[in-house]
Short mmCIF file of C-alpha atoms in Angstrom, two decimals:
data_model
loop_
_atom_site.label_atom_id
_atom_site.label_comp_id
_atom_site.label_asym_id
_atom_site.label_seq_id
_atom_site.Cartn_x
_atom_site.Cartn_y
_atom_site.Cartn_z
CA MET A 1 137.45 -39.88 78.60
CA ALA A 2 139.18 -39.74 75.59
CA ALA A 3 143.29 -39.16 76.55
CA GLU A 4 145.31 -36.90 75.10
CA HIS A 5 147.92 -38.98 72.74
CA GLY A 6 150.74 -38.52 75.30
CA GLU A 7 148.62 -39.86 78.49
CA TRP A 8 148.21 -42.83 75.98
CA LEU A 9 152.13 -42.98 75.67
CA ASP A 10 152.22 -42.50 79.60
CA ARG A 11 150.41 -45.29 79.96
CA GLY A 12 152.08 -47.21 77.11
CA GLU A 13 155.15 -47.24 79.10
CA ILE A 14 153.57 -48.44 82.13
CA TYR A 15 152.09 -51.23 80.09
CA ALA A 16 155.17 -52.26 78.61
CA LEU A 17 156.31 -52.39 82.21
CA GLY A 18 153.41 -55.03 83.07
CA ALA A 19 152.30 -52.73 85.74
CA LEU A 20 149.26 -50.95 84.51
CA ASP A 21 146.07 -51.66 86.33
CA GLY A 22 142.53 -51.39 86.37
CA ARG A 23 140.60 -48.85 84.40
CA ASP A 24 143.84 -48.08 82.94
CA LEU A 25 144.80 -51.01 81.90
CA ASN A 26 141.30 -51.82 80.40
CA GLU A 27 141.26 -48.42 78.44
CA PHE A 28 144.49 -48.66 77.17
CA GLU A 29 143.96 -52.45 75.94
CA ALA A 30 141.03 -51.15 74.06
CA HIS A 31 143.20 -47.95 72.71
CA LEU A 32 145.58 -50.90 71.40
CA ALA A 33 143.13 -53.14 70.14
CA SER A 34 141.81 -50.04 67.83
CA GLY A 35 144.80 -50.34 65.90
CA CYS A 36 146.77 -47.33 67.37
CA THR A 37 150.06 -48.24 65.83
CA ILE A 38 152.11 -45.13 67.56
CA CYS A 39 151.50 -46.60 70.81
CA GLU A 40 152.21 -50.21 69.70
CA ALA A 41 155.42 -49.09 68.49
CA TYR A 42 156.18 -47.01 71.35
CA VAL A 43 154.71 -50.26 73.72
CA ARG A 44 157.41 -51.98 71.65
CA ASP A 45 160.37 -49.89 71.83
CA THR A 46 159.88 -49.35 75.76
CA ARG A 47 160.04 -53.09 76.06
CA GLU A 48 163.37 -53.03 74.11
CA THR A 49 164.72 -50.26 76.91
CA LEU A 50 163.43 -52.71 79.69
CA THR A 51 165.69 -55.25 78.14
CA LEU A 52 168.22 -53.26 80.29
CA LEU A 53 166.69 -54.24 83.63
CA PRO A 54 167.18 -57.83 83.66
CA LYS A 55 171.03 -57.30 82.18
CA SER A 56 171.37 -55.16 85.13
CA LEU A 57 171.78 -58.30 86.81
CA ASN A 58 174.65 -60.50 87.82
CA PRO A 59 174.82 -63.15 85.62
CA ALA A 60 174.25 -66.63 86.54
CA ALA A 61 174.68 -69.93 84.92
CA PRO A 62 172.29 -72.91 85.04
CA SER A 63 173.48 -76.06 85.74
CA PRO A 64 174.98 -77.48 82.35
CA VAL A 65 172.55 -80.55 83.16
CA LEU A 66 169.71 -78.36 82.38
CA LYS A 67 170.72 -78.22 78.79
CA GLY A 68 171.07 -81.87 78.07
CA ARG A 69 167.35 -82.40 79.84
CA ILE A 70 165.89 -79.28 77.72
CA LEU A 71 167.57 -81.23 74.46
CA GLN A 72 165.79 -84.55 75.53
CA GLN A 73 162.44 -82.66 75.71
CA ILE A 74 162.66 -81.28 72.23
CA GLU A 75 163.96 -84.70 71.09
CA PRO A 76 161.60 -85.14 67.88
CA ALA A 77 159.50 -88.65 68.57
CA THR A 78 161.21 -90.68 65.55
CA ALA A 79 162.43 -93.85 67.77
CA ALA A 80 159.58 -96.75 67.32
CA PRO A 81 157.96 -96.96 70.79
CA ALA A 82 159.98 -99.09 73.16
CA GLY A 83 158.42 -102.81 73.86
CA GLU A 84 156.32 -103.10 70.48
CA LYS A 85 156.05 -107.17 69.48
CA LYS A 86 157.91 -107.98 66.32
CA SER A 87 157.24 -111.02 63.75
CA SER A 88 157.17 -114.42 64.61
CA SER A 89 159.57 -116.78 66.52
CA SER A 90 160.31 -118.94 63.76
CA ILE A 91 161.87 -116.10 61.63
CA TRP A 92 163.35 -114.07 64.59
CA ASN A 93 167.00 -115.10 65.03
CA TRP A 94 167.57 -113.96 61.51
CA TRP A 95 165.80 -111.11 61.62
CA GLY A 96 167.48 -110.19 64.74
CA LEU A 97 170.85 -110.92 63.53
CA GLY A 98 170.38 -108.56 60.61
CA ILE A 99 168.45 -105.98 62.84
CA GLY A 100 170.86 -105.89 65.14
CA ALA A 101 174.08 -105.68 62.54
CA PHE A 102 171.78 -102.78 60.72
CA ALA A 103 171.65 -101.32 64.49
CA THR A 104 175.00 -101.22 64.86
CA ALA A 105 175.61 -99.80 61.75
CA VAL A 106 173.52 -97.33 62.46
CA VAL A 107 174.80 -96.52 65.53
CA ALA A 108 178.27 -96.13 64.35
CA PHE A 109 176.88 -93.79 61.58
CA VAL A 110 174.79 -92.03 64.24
CA LEU A 111 178.21 -91.19 66.62
CA THR A 112 180.17 -90.49 63.54
CA SER A 113 177.58 -87.70 62.06
CA ASN A 114 177.45 -87.04 65.94
CA LEU A 115 181.26 -86.57 66.13
CA ASN A 116 181.54 -84.52 62.61
CA ARG A 117 178.63 -82.27 63.94
CA THR A 118 180.58 -81.76 67.36
CA LYS A 119 183.79 -80.52 65.40
CA THR A 120 181.85 -78.40 63.21
CA GLU A 121 180.18 -76.95 66.15
CA LEU A 122 183.07 -76.41 68.23
CA GLU A 123 185.26 -74.80 65.51
CA LYS A 124 181.86 -72.31 65.06
CA ILE A 125 181.95 -71.91 68.86
CA LYS A 126 185.78 -70.72 69.03
CA VAL A 127 184.94 -68.52 65.96
CA GLN A 128 182.16 -66.99 67.89
CA LEU A 129 183.85 -67.07 70.65
CA ALA A 130 186.76 -65.05 69.40
CA ALA A 131 184.56 -62.73 67.97
CA ALA A 132 182.40 -61.95 71.44
CA GLN A 133 185.85 -61.16 72.93
CA THR A 134 186.87 -58.80 70.81
CA GLU A 135 183.62 -57.85 70.83
CA SER A 136 183.40 -57.50 74.86
CA ALA A 137 187.04 -56.02 75.13
CA GLN A 138 185.66 -53.11 72.98
CA LYS A 139 182.75 -52.68 74.54
CA GLU A 140 184.44 -52.72 78.50
CA GLU A 141 186.85 -49.91 76.98
CA GLN A 142 184.02 -47.74 76.06
CA LEU A 143 182.45 -48.47 79.54
CA GLN A 144 185.43 -47.66 81.09
CA LEU A 145 185.81 -44.70 79.47
CA LEU A 146 182.02 -43.45 79.96
CA ALA A 147 182.53 -44.34 83.67
CA SER A 148 186.16 -42.62 84.45
CA PRO A 149 185.61 -39.43 86.31
CA ASP A 150 187.98 -37.57 83.61
CA VAL A 151 185.29 -37.95 81.18
CA ARG A 152 183.91 -34.79 79.87
CA LEU A 153 180.29 -34.34 77.81
CA VAL A 154 180.48 -32.03 75.06
CA GLU A 155 177.43 -31.29 73.07
CA LEU A 156 177.82 -30.94 69.11
CA LYS A 157 174.70 -29.05 67.78
CA GLY A 158 173.89 -29.57 63.77
CA LEU A 159 175.41 -26.75 61.55
CA GLU A 160 173.51 -25.21 58.41
CA ALA A 161 174.79 -28.24 56.43
CA ALA A 162 173.16 -30.50 58.36
CA PRO A 163 170.78 -28.48 60.68
CA ALA A 164 168.86 -31.50 62.65
CA ALA A 165 172.19 -33.28 63.40
CA GLN A 166 172.86 -33.89 66.90
CA ALA A 167 175.72 -35.64 68.71
CA LYS A 168 177.09 -36.17 72.22
CA PHE A 169 181.14 -36.76 72.66
CA PHE A 170 182.71 -38.08 75.56
CA TRP A 171 185.98 -36.50 75.79
CA ASN A 172 188.81 -38.07 78.17
CA PRO A 173 191.63 -35.63 78.29
CA ALA A 174 193.55 -38.18 80.53
CA THR A 175 193.65 -40.79 78.04
CA ARG A 176 193.16 -38.61 75.10
CA ARG A 177 190.39 -40.97 73.60
CA GLY A 178 186.54 -40.58 73.35
CA PHE A 179 183.13 -41.74 72.08
CA LEU A 180 180.96 -39.64 69.75
CA LEU A 181 177.17 -40.69 69.37
CA ALA A 182 175.48 -38.98 66.58
CA LYS A 183 171.96 -38.63 64.79
CA GLY A 184 170.28 -36.91 62.17
CA LEU A 185 173.27 -36.80 59.90
CA PRO A 186 172.83 -37.48 56.43
CA LYS A 187 174.47 -40.66 55.01
CA THR A 188 177.22 -39.69 52.77
CA SER A 189 178.04 -40.82 49.41
CA THR A 190 180.25 -44.17 49.32
CA ASP A 191 183.76 -41.63 48.15
CA LYS A 192 182.51 -39.40 51.47
CA ALA A 193 182.79 -39.80 54.99
CA TYR A 194 182.23 -37.91 58.51
CA GLU A 195 185.69 -37.09 59.78
CA LEU A 196 185.96 -35.91 63.64
CA TRP A 197 188.12 -32.76 64.34
CA GLY A 198 189.69 -31.38 68.16
CA ILE A 199 190.23 -28.07 67.86
CA ALA A 200 192.85 -26.31 70.07
CA GLY A 201 192.53 -22.89 69.45
CA ASN A 202 192.20 -22.46 65.77
CA GLU A 203 194.75 -25.56 64.91
CA PRO A 204 192.36 -28.88 63.66
CA VAL A 205 193.91 -32.22 64.58
CA PRO A 206 192.10 -35.16 62.99
CA ALA A 207 190.28 -37.44 65.01
CA GLY A 208 189.38 -40.54 62.72
CA VAL A 209 186.53 -41.13 60.09
CA PHE A 210 183.49 -42.73 60.67
CA SER A 211 179.94 -43.36 58.71
CA VAL A 212 176.39 -43.75 59.58
CA ASP A 213 173.81 -45.97 59.31
CA GLU A 214 170.69 -45.82 57.43
CA GLN A 215 168.99 -43.96 60.14
CA GLY A 216 171.88 -41.64 60.38
CA GLN A 217 173.01 -42.51 63.51
CA ALA A 218 176.83 -43.22 64.50
CA LYS A 219 178.38 -44.24 67.18
CA PHE A 220 182.47 -44.08 66.53
CA PRO A 221 184.88 -45.05 69.45
CA MET A 222 187.94 -42.48 68.52
CA PRO A 223 190.94 -43.62 68.62
CA ALA A 224 193.83 -42.75 71.51
CA LEU A 225 195.20 -39.11 69.83
CA ALA A 226 198.61 -38.80 69.84
CA GLN A 227 199.39 -35.17 69.98
CA GLU A 228 199.08 -33.23 73.41
CA LYS A 229 196.91 -30.68 72.20
CA ASN A 230 194.14 -28.83 74.79
CA PHE A 231 191.42 -29.41 72.85
CA ASP A 232 188.51 -25.99 73.29
CA LYS A 233 185.88 -27.38 70.64
CA PHE A 234 185.39 -30.41 68.40
CA ALA A 235 183.47 -30.58 65.03
CA VAL A 236 182.77 -33.06 62.41
CA THR A 237 183.29 -32.12 58.90
CA ILE A 238 182.58 -34.20 55.73
CA GLU A 239 185.76 -35.36 53.38
CA PRO A 240 187.09 -38.06 51.30
CA ALA A 241 186.10 -41.51 52.59
CA SER A 242 190.09 -42.11 53.63
CA GLY A 243 189.85 -39.01 55.71
CA VAL A 244 192.24 -35.98 55.14
CA PRO A 245 195.00 -33.77 57.59
CA LYS A 246 193.22 -30.78 57.62
CA PRO A 247 189.93 -30.06 56.84
CA THR A 248 188.61 -29.70 53.25
CA GLY A 249 184.68 -29.99 53.56
CA PRO A 250 181.68 -28.87 54.90
CA MET A 251 181.85 -28.60 58.78
CA VAL A 252 178.47 -30.02 59.99
CA LEU A 253 178.57 -30.46 63.99
CA LEU A 254 180.28 -28.20 66.23
CA GLY A 255 180.39 -27.83 70.16
CA SER A 256 182.67 -26.58 72.81
CA LEU A 257 184.46 -27.72 76.01
CA MET B 1 182.03 -56.97 64.87
CA ARG B 2 179.93 -59.10 62.68
CA VAL B 3 180.10 -62.85 63.38
CA GLU B 4 178.61 -65.50 60.84
CA PRO B 5 175.17 -64.61 60.00
CA LEU B 6 173.48 -68.39 61.66
CA SER B 7 174.79 -66.90 65.18
CA GLU B 8 172.81 -63.84 64.80
CA PRO B 9 169.36 -64.37 67.07
CA ALA B 10 167.07 -63.68 64.31
CA SER B 11 168.58 -65.94 62.29
CA LEU B 12 168.88 -68.67 65.19
CA ILE B 13 165.45 -68.49 65.46
CA GLN B 14 164.31 -68.93 61.74
CA GLN B 15 166.35 -72.23 61.98
CA ILE B 16 164.68 -72.95 65.19
CA ALA B 17 161.28 -72.66 63.36
CA ILE B 18 162.50 -75.56 61.08
CA GLN B 19 163.90 -77.50 64.13
CA ASN B 20 167.61 -76.92 63.83
CA ARG B 21 168.87 -78.48 67.12
CA ASP B 22 172.49 -76.61 66.20
CA ALA B 23 170.57 -73.37 66.36
CA PHE B 24 168.63 -73.95 69.42
CA SER B 25 171.91 -75.15 71.19
CA GLN B 26 173.47 -72.25 69.88
CA PHE B 27 170.50 -69.90 70.95
CA TYR B 28 170.52 -71.83 74.58
CA ASP B 29 174.15 -70.80 75.19
CA ARG B 30 173.68 -67.43 74.34
CA TYR B 31 170.63 -66.78 76.46
CA SER B 32 170.11 -69.13 78.99
CA PRO B 33 172.41 -67.14 81.86
CA LEU B 34 170.26 -63.92 80.91
CA ILE B 35 167.03 -65.84 81.50
CA TYR B 36 168.32 -67.87 83.88
CA SER B 37 169.53 -65.05 86.09
CA LEU B 38 166.20 -63.19 85.57
CA ALA B 39 164.37 -66.08 86.75
CA MET B 40 166.41 -66.51 89.99
CA ARG B 41 165.67 -63.03 91.01
CA MET B 42 162.08 -63.08 89.88
CA LEU B 43 161.15 -66.94 91.54
CA LYS B 44 164.33 -66.91 93.96
CA VAL B 45 164.33 -70.55 94.34
CA GLN B 46 166.85 -72.49 91.89
CA SER B 47 164.35 -75.30 91.09
CA ASP B 48 161.91 -73.30 90.31
CA ALA B 49 164.44 -71.00 88.17
CA GLU B 50 165.69 -74.16 86.49
CA ASP B 51 161.96 -75.14 85.85
CA LEU B 52 161.08 -72.02 84.28
CA LEU B 53 164.37 -71.49 82.06
CA GLN B 54 163.53 -75.21 80.87
CA GLU B 55 159.58 -74.11 79.87
CA VAL B 56 160.54 -71.18 77.88
CA PHE B 57 162.96 -72.85 75.67
CA VAL B 58 160.47 -75.30 74.94
CA GLN B 59 158.38 -73.02 74.26
CA ILE B 60 161.05 -71.41 71.98
CA TRP B 61 161.74 -74.81 70.12
CA ARG B 62 157.87 -74.91 69.68
CA GLN B 63 156.83 -71.44 68.66
CA ALA B 64 159.95 -70.00 67.13
CA GLN B 65 157.62 -69.64 64.09
CA SER B 66 155.71 -67.09 66.00
CA TYR B 67 158.78 -64.73 66.31
CA SER B 68 158.59 -61.87 64.12
CA ALA B 69 161.58 -59.16 63.73
CA GLU B 70 158.79 -56.18 63.25
CA ARG B 71 157.74 -57.05 66.86
CA GLY B 72 161.34 -56.20 68.42
CA SER B 73 164.15 -57.73 69.02
CA PRO B 74 165.02 -61.39 69.80
CA GLU B 75 166.34 -60.46 73.43
CA ALA B 76 163.25 -58.58 74.00
CA TRP B 77 161.03 -61.65 73.03
CA ILE B 78 162.67 -64.22 74.99
CA LEU B 79 162.68 -61.88 77.76
CA ASN B 80 158.89 -61.18 77.52
CA ILE B 81 158.30 -65.06 77.48
CA ALA B 82 160.13 -65.67 80.17
CA ARG B 83 158.85 -62.66 82.41
CA SER B 84 155.40 -63.10 81.45
CA ARG B 85 155.46 -66.86 82.66
CA ALA B 86 157.61 -66.00 85.46
CA ILE B 87 154.64 -63.69 87.10
CA ASP B 88 152.17 -65.90 86.31
CA LYS B 89 153.79 -68.31 88.88
CA ILE B 90 154.22 -65.39 91.10
CA ARG B 91 150.75 -64.12 90.95
CA SER B 92 149.69 -67.51 91.43
CA ILE B 93 151.77 -68.43 94.62
CA ARG B 94 150.64 -65.03 96.22
CA ARG B 95 147.14 -65.01 95.64
CA MET B 96 147.87 -68.92 97.98
CA GLU B 97 149.52 -67.14 100.20
CA LYS B 98 147.68 -64.41 100.80
CA SER B 99 144.17 -66.28 101.27
CA PHE B 100 146.19 -68.67 103.71
CA VAL B 101 147.45 -65.70 105.60
CA LEU B 102 144.56 -63.98 105.57
CA THR B 103 142.62 -66.50 106.97
CA GLY B 104 145.09 -66.74 110.48
CA ASP B 105 146.46 -62.67 110.16
CA PRO B 106 144.71 -60.27 108.37
CA ALA B 107 146.95 -57.68 109.23
CA SER B 108 150.18 -59.47 108.35
CA ALA B 109 148.59 -60.06 104.44
CA GLU B 110 149.28 -56.30 103.82
CA SER B 111 152.80 -56.41 105.16
CA SER B 112 155.42 -54.49 102.93
CA ASP B 113 158.15 -56.53 104.80
CA ASN B 114 158.71 -59.31 101.83
CA VAL B 115 158.78 -57.01 99.16
CA GLU B 116 161.03 -54.16 100.96
CA THR B 117 163.25 -56.73 101.71
CA SER B 118 163.33 -58.27 98.14
CA ALA B 119 163.92 -54.88 96.51
CA VAL B 120 166.72 -54.60 99.27
CA GLU B 121 168.50 -57.60 98.79
CA SER B 122 168.01 -57.13 94.93
CA GLU B 123 170.25 -54.26 94.89
CA SER B 124 173.15 -56.29 96.31
CA LYS B 125 172.54 -58.64 93.11
CA LEU B 126 173.03 -55.87 90.44
CA ALA B 127 176.19 -55.85 88.65
CA MET B 128 178.37 -52.89 89.17
CA ASN B 129 178.21 -50.06 86.69
CA SER B 130 174.71 -51.69 85.80
CA ALA B 131 171.97 -49.43 84.38
CA LEU B 132 169.87 -49.72 86.98
CA ALA B 133 172.26 -49.02 89.67
CA ASN B 134 172.54 -45.76 88.16
CA LEU B 135 169.06 -44.74 88.82
CA PRO B 136 167.87 -43.13 91.62
CA GLU B 137 166.74 -44.98 94.65
CA SER B 138 162.77 -44.15 94.27
CA GLN B 139 162.62 -45.17 90.69
CA ARG B 140 164.78 -47.99 90.99
CA ARG B 141 162.59 -49.35 93.49
CA VAL B 142 159.48 -49.12 91.94
CA LEU B 143 161.00 -50.57 88.60
CA GLU B 144 162.16 -53.47 90.41
CA LEU B 145 158.83 -54.37 92.21
CA ALA B 146 156.83 -53.78 88.76
CA TYR B 147 159.47 -55.46 86.90
CA PHE B 148 160.81 -58.09 89.23
CA ASP B 149 158.77 -59.14 91.75
CA GLY B 150 155.47 -58.39 89.12
CA LEU B 151 153.31 -55.72 91.42
CA THR B 152 150.57 -53.63 89.02
CA GLN B 153 150.95 -49.68 89.56
CA SER B 154 148.36 -49.94 92.57
CA GLU B 155 149.87 -52.80 94.55
CA ILE B 156 153.37 -50.85 94.58
CA ALA B 157 151.52 -47.32 95.72
CA GLY B 158 149.76 -49.35 98.53
CA ARG B 159 153.23 -51.15 99.54
CA LEU B 160 154.79 -48.03 99.59
CA ALA B 161 152.30 -46.26 101.16
CA GLU B 162 152.52 -43.72 98.34
CA PRO B 163 149.95 -42.35 96.07
CA LEU B 164 148.95 -43.44 93.07
CA GLY B 165 150.61 -40.79 90.92
CA THR B 166 153.56 -40.69 92.39
CA ILE B 167 154.62 -44.10 91.56
CA LYS B 168 153.40 -43.62 88.08
CA THR B 169 155.77 -40.63 87.64
CA ARG B 170 158.68 -42.17 89.06
CA MET B 171 157.92 -45.08 86.77
CA ARG B 172 157.86 -43.13 83.89
CA ALA B 173 161.00 -41.12 85.17
CA GLY B 174 162.57 -44.21 85.32
CA ILE B 175 162.35 -45.16 82.09
CA HIS B 176 163.29 -42.26 80.64
CA ARG B 177 166.11 -42.47 82.65
CA LEU B 178 166.73 -46.14 81.32
CA ARG B 179 166.46 -44.72 77.79
CA GLU B 180 168.79 -42.47 78.23
CA ILE B 181 171.13 -44.61 79.50
CA LEU B 182 170.65 -47.08 76.43
CA ALA B 183 171.37 -44.33 74.48
CA THR B 184 174.90 -43.38 75.80
CA GLN B 185 175.58 -47.37 76.27
CA ALA B 186 174.65 -48.17 72.85
CA ALA B 187 177.64 -49.50 71.08
#
């Protein structure tokens, strides 16, 4: 039975979850094998979404010993097999001394190389740790903002200058911070950017400048606003990239509390 | 914030494909806690989880060249590898247990106690504020049974004594909810 495409997508979600079975599974796999790129992309996208599930678990660190075991297992097999017989005993002593000295030099070289590599790796780890800590702090801050009972959701709709645009703005009047998620915004020229505004009555207050990615999406953590205004609207306009104190360009998004 | 290119997962995989051990080490440090948490949740036994972790990363070392960014993120790729292997183990164990139990007590083979208990236990292991913790109970349960316990839609319907259509609806609703959460959490 030929299913409507919406039904294929429904099955695709359960397929991505690994729970499709029976005839549903056979038919869907045949459909995928027929080359449906829509379903293939949808399954892929659903798998990305499902990564939230393991991330919901409390993290558990494996034993450090395990890493050593794995690194050992992937060691390239370059060493000579143990117990291999050498040349005749008459020249063994001289060759043995030479090989011993060479081996000592090799070991010293390897140890020095390893030490240098470890130092380099340590420096890299420090840089990555600092970056990860900053990123983690930012995410924690955003998470706290979203989880706060004070937070208000403002839906912003696209206006004539960008009718396909839409955005959600999470506004915390207690901390005067916010987080904007926007999509469908046209990419601006390099000298222009989008500027967010809090509007109290008819008075706009600048709330930060942001840009969009290639897909016209933006995730903008709004810095805390100093001014104690009771905003009833939020808007986005196109302005010079450095930002302006009062709106000068076209308004692309507007939403009310 | 951007970090140096080598530490980006896709770049690390490219380096692993040419047998760069430093890249592998970084990749391991980045993803081993996530994979190990998943392995512990699915297999429940530390030694089994460690074995799975080892198998997964050795596979990555050997098959890194098979990764394609067009087919998904590195995170989804490695989770898919880990989960597939874990489900194989779970289903193998379940087949053995089922045949063993059926020999002695047919009724107990269909008992939902174990699965129910594991679903309940898993709730206590959820991180606070996690996406899964924000799902309605009925949706969370079916997603957990499928994702972590490796049950199919029909098996879940049987275990929960619910119509298959209901289970499918809950699964899809749960996934849609996760999409919404992902959209708002993305930062």
